[in-house]
Short mmCIF file of N, CA, C and O in Angstrom, two decimals:
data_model
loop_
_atom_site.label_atom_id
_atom_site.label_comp_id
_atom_site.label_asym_id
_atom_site.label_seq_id
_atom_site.Cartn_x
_atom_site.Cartn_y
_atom_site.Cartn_z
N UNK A 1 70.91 -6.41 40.30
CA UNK A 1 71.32 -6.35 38.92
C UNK A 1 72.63 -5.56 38.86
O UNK A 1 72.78 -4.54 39.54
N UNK A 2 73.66 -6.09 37.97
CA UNK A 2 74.86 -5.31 37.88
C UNK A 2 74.82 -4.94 36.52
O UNK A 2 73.89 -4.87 35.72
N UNK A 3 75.74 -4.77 36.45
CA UNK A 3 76.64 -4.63 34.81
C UNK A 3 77.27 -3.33 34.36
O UNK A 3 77.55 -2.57 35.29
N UNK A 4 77.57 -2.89 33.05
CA UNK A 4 78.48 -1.39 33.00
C UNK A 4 77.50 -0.57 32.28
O UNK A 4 76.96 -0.90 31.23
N UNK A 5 77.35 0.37 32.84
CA UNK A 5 76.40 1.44 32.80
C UNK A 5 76.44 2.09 30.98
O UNK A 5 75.54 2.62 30.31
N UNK A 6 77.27 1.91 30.78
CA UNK A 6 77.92 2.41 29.59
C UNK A 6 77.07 1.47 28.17
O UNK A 6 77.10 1.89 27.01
N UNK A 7 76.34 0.14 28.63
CA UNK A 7 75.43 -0.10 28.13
C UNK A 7 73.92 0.33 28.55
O UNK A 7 73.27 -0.04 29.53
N UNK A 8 73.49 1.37 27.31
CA UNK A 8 72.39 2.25 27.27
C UNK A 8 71.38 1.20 27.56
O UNK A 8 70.83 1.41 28.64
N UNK A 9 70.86 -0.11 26.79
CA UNK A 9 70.12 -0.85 26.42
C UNK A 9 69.61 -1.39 27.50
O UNK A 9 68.40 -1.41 27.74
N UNK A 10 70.99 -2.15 28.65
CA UNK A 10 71.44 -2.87 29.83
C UNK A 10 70.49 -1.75 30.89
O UNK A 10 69.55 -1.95 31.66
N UNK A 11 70.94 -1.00 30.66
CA UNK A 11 70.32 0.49 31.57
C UNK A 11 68.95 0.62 31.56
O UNK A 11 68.32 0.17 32.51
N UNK A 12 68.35 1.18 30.59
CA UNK A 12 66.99 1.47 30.75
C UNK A 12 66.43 0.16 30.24
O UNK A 12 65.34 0.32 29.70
N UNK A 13 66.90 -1.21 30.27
CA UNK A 13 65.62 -2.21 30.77
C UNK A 13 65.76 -2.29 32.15
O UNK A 13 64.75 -2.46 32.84
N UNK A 14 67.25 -2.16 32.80
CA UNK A 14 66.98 -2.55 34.60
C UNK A 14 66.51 -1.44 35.29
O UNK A 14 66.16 -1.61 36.46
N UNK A 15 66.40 0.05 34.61
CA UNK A 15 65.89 1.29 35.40
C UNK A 15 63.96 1.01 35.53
O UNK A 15 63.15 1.18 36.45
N UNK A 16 63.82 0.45 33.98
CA UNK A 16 62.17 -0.04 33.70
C UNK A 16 61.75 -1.38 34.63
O UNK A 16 60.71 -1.23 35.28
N UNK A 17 62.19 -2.22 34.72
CA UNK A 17 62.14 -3.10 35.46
C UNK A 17 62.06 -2.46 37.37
O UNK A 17 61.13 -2.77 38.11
N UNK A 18 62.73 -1.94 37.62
CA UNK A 18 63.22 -1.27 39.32
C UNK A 18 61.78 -0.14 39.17
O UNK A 18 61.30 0.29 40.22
N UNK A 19 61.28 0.21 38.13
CA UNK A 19 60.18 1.39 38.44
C UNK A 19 58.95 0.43 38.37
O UNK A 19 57.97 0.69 39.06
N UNK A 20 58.96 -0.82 37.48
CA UNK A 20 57.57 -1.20 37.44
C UNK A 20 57.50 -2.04 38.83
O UNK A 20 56.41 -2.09 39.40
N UNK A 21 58.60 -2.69 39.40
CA UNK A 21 58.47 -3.16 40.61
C UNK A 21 58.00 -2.13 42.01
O UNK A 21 57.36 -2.49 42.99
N UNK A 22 58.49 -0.91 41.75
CA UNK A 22 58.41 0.24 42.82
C UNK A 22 57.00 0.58 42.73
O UNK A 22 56.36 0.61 43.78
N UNK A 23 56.22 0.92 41.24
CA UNK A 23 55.08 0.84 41.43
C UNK A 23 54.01 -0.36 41.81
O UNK A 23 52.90 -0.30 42.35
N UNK A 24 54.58 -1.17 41.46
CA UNK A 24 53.46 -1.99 41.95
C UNK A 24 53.89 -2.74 43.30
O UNK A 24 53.49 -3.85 43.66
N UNK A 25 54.67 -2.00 43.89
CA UNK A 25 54.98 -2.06 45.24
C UNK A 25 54.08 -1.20 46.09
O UNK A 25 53.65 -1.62 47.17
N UNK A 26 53.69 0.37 45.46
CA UNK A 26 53.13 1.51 45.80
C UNK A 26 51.54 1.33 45.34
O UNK A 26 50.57 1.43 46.09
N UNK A 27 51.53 1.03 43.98
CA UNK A 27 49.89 1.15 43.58
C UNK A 27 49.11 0.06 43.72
O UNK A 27 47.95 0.28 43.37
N UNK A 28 49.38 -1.31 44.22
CA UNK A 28 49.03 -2.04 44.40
C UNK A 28 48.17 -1.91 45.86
O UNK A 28 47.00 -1.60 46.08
N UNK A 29 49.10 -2.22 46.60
CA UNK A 29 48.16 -1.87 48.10
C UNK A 29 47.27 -0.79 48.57
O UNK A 29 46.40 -0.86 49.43
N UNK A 30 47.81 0.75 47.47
CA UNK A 30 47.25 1.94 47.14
C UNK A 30 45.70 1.58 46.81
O UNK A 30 44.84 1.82 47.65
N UNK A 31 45.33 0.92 45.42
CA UNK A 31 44.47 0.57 44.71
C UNK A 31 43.55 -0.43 45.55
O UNK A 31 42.39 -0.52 45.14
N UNK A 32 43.81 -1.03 46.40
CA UNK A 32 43.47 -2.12 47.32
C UNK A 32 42.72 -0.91 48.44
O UNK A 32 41.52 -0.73 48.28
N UNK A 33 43.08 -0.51 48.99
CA UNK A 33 42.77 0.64 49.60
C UNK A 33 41.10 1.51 49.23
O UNK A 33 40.03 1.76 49.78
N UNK A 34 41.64 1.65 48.25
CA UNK A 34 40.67 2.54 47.14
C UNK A 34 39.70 2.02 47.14
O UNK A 34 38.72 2.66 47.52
N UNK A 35 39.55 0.72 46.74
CA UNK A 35 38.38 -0.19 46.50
C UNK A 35 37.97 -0.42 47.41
O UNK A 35 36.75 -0.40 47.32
N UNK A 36 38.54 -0.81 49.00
CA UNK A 36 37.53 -1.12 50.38
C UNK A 36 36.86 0.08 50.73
O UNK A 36 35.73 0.26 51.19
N UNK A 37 38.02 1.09 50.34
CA UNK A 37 36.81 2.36 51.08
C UNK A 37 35.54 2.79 50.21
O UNK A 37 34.57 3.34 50.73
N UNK A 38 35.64 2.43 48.63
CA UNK A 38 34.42 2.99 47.68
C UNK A 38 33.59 1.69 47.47
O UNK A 38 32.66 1.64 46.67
N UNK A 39 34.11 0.36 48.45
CA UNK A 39 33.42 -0.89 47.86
C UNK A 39 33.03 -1.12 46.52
O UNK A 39 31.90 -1.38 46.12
N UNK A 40 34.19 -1.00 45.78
CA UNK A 40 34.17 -1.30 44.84
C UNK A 40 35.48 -2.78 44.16
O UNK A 40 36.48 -2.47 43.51
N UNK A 41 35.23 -3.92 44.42
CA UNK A 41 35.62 -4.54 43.98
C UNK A 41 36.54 -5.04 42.72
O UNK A 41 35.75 -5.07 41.77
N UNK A 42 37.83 -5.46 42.27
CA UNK A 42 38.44 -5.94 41.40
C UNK A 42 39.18 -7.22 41.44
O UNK A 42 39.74 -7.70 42.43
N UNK A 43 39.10 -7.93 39.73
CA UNK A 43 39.59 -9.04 40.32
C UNK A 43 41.26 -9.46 40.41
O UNK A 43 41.79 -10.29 41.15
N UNK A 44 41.90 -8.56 39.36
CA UNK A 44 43.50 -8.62 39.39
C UNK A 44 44.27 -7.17 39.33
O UNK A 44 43.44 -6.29 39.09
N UNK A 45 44.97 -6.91 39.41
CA UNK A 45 45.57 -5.83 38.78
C UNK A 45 47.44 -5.95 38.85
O UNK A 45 48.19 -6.25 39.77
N UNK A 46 47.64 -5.61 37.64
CA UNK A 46 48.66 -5.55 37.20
C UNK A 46 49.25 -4.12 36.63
O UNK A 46 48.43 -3.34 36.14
N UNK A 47 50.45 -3.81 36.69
CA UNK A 47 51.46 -2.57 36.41
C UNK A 47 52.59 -2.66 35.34
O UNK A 47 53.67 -3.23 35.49
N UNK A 48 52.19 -2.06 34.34
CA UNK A 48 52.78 -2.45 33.08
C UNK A 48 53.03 -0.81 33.13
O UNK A 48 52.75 0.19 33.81
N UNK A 49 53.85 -1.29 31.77
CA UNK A 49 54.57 0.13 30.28
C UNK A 49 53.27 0.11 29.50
O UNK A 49 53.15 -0.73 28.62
N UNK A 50 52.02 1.17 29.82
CA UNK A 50 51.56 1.42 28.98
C UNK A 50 52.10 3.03 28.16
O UNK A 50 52.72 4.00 28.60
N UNK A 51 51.56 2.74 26.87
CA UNK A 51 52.12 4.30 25.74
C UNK A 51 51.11 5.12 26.03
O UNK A 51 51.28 6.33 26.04
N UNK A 52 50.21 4.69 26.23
CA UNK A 52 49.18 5.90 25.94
C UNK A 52 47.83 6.21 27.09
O UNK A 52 47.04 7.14 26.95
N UNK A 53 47.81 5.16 28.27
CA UNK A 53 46.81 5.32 29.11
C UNK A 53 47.65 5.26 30.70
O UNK A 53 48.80 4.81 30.64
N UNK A 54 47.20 5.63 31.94
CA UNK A 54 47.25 5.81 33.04
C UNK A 54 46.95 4.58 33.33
O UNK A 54 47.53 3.95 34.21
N UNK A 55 45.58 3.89 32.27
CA UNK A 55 45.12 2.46 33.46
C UNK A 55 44.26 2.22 32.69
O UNK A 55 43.83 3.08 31.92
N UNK A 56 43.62 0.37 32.74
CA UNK A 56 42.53 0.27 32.03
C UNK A 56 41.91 -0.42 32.70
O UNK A 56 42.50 -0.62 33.76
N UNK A 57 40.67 -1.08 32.62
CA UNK A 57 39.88 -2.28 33.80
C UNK A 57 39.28 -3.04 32.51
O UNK A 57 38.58 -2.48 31.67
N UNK A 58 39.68 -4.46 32.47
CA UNK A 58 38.64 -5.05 31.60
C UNK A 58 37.25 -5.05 32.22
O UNK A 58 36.66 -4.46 33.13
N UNK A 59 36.88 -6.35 30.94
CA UNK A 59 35.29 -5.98 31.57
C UNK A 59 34.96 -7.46 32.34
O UNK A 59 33.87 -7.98 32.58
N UNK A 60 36.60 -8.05 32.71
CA UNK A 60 36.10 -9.08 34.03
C UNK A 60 36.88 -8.45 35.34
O UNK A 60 37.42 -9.14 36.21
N UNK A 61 36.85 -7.29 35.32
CA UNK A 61 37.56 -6.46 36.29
C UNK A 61 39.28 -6.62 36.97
O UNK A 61 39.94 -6.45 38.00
N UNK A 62 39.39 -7.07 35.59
CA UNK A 62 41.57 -6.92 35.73
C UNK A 62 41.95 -5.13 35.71
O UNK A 62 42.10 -4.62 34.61
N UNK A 63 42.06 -4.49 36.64
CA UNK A 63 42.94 -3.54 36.71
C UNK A 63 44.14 -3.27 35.98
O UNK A 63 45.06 -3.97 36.39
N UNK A 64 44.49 -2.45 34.98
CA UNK A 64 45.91 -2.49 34.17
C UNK A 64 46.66 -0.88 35.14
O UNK A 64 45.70 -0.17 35.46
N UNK A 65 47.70 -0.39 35.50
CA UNK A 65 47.88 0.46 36.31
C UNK A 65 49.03 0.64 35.48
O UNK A 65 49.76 -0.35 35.46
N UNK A 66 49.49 1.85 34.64
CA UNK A 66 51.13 2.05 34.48
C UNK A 66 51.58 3.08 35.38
O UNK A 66 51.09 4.08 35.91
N UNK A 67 53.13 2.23 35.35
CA UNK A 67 53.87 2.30 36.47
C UNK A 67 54.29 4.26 36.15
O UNK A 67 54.61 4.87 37.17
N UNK A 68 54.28 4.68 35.47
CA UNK A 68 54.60 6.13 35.57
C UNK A 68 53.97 6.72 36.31
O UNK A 68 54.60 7.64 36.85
N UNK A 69 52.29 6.55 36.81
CA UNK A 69 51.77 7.16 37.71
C UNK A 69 52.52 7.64 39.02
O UNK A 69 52.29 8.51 39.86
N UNK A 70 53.62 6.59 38.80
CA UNK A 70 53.78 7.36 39.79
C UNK A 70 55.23 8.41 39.75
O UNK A 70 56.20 8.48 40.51
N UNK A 71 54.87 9.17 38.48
CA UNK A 71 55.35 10.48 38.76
C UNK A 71 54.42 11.58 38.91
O UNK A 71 54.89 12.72 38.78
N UNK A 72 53.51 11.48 39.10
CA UNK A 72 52.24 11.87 39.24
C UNK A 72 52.05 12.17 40.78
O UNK A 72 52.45 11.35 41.61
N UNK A 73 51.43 13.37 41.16
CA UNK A 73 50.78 14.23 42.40
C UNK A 73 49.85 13.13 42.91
O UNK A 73 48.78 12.82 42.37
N UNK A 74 50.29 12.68 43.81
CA UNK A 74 49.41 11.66 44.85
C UNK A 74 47.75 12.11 44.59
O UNK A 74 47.15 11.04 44.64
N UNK A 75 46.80 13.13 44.36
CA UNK A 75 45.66 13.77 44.13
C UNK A 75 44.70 12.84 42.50
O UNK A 75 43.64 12.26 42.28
N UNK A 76 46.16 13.30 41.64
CA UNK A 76 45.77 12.46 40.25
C UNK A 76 45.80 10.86 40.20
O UNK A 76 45.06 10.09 39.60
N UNK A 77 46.92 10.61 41.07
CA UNK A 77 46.81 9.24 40.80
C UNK A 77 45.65 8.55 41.71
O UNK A 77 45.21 7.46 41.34
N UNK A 78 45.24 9.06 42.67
CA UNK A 78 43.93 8.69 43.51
C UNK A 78 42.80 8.69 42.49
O UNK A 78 42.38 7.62 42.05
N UNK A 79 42.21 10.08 42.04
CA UNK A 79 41.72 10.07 40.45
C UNK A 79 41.52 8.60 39.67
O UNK A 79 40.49 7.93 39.57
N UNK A 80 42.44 8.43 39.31
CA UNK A 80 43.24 7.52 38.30
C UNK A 80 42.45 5.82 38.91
O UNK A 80 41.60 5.13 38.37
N UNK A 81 43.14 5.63 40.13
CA UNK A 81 42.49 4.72 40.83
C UNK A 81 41.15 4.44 41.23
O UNK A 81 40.67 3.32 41.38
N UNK A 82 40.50 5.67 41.42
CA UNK A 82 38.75 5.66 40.97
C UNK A 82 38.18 5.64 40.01
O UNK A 82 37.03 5.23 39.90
N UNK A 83 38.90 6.10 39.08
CA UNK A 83 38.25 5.90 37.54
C UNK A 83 37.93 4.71 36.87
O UNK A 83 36.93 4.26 36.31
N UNK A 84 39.29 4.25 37.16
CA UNK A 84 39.12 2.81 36.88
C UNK A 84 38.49 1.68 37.65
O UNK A 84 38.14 0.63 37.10
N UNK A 85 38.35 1.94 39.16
CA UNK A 85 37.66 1.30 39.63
C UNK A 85 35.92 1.07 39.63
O UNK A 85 35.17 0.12 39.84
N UNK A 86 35.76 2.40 39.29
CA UNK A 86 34.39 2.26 38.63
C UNK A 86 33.90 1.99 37.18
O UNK A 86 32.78 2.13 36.68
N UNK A 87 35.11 1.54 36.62
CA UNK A 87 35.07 1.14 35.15
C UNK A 87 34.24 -0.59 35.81
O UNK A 87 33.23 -0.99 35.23
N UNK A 88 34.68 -1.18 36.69
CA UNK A 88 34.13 -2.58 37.76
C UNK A 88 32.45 -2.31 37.20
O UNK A 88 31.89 -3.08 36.41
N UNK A 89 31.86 -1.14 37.76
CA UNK A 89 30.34 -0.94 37.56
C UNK A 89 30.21 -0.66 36.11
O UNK A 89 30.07 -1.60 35.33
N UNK A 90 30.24 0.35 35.78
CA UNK A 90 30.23 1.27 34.57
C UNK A 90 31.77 0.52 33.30
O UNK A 90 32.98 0.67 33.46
N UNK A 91 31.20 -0.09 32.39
CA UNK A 91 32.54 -0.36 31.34
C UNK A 91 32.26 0.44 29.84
O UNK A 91 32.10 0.15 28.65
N UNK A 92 32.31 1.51 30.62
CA UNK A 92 32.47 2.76 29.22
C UNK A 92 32.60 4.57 30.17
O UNK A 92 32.81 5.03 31.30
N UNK A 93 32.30 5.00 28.82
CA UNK A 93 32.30 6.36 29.53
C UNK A 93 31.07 7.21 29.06
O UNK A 93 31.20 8.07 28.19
N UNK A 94 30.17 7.01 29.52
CA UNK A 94 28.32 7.03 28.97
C UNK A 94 28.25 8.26 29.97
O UNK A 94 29.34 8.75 30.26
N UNK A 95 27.15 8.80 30.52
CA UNK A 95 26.97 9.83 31.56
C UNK A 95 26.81 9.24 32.79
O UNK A 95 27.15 9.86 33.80
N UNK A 96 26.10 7.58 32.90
CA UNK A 96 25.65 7.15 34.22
C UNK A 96 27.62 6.95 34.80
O UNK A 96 28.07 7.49 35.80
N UNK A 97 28.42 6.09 33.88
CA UNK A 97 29.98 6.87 34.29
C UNK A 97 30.26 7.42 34.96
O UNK A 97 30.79 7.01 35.99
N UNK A 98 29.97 8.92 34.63
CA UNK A 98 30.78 9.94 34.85
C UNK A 98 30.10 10.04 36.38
O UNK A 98 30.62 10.29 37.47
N UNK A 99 28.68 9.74 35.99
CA UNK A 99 27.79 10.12 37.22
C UNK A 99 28.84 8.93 38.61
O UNK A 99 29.62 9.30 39.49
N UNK A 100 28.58 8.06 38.38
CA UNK A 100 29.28 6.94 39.43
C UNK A 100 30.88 7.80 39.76
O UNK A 100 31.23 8.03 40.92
N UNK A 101 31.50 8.11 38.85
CA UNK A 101 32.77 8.56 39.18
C UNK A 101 32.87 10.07 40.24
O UNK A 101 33.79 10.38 41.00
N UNK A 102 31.52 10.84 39.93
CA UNK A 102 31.62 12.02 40.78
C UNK A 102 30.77 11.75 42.00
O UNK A 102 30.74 12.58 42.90
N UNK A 103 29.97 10.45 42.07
CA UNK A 103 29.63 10.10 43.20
C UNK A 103 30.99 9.78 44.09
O UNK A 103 31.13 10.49 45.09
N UNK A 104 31.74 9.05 43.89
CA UNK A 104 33.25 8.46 44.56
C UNK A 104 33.68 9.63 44.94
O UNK A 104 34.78 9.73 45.49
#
């Protein structure tokens, strides 16, 4: 991507674009990872601009991952990647949840 920097607009869509590719360059195979070692299964996952969450899992097990995680301490975003992966078993946040999540 080129163009003159001096367009703000031009800028932070190709800076947003270069981070959501970097993450899901990083959290993708990351998250893949996660799931063979806790056998916990998913069926897509994707890395978006979310406003207000880290990640979501529907309840046919699509992974949602935003790409800011990864400004985030490798520790949280592991977190992050179990949480939601046990959203796969558990699709809420009830106590048997929390229980599955501190089993992981």
């Amino acid at each position: 991507m080129s163009g003159t920097v001096a367009d703000r607009a031009a800028c932070r869509l190709g800076l947003g674009l270069w981070l959501r590719r970097k993450a899901n360059q990083s959290l993708t195979p990351w998250l893949g990872a996660v799931s063979r070692e806790y056998h916990l299964p998913y069926a897509e996952v994707v890395v978006r601009s979310q406003r207000t969450r880290w990640g979501s899992c529907s309840r046919k097990g699509a992974v949602s991952l935003n790409k800011t995680l990864l400004f985030l301490p490798p520790e949280l975003v592991r977190y992050v990647l179990v949480h939601e992966l046990c959203h796969t078993v558990r699709h809420d946040h009830s106590p048997a949840f929390w229980t599955e999540v501190r089993r992981r």
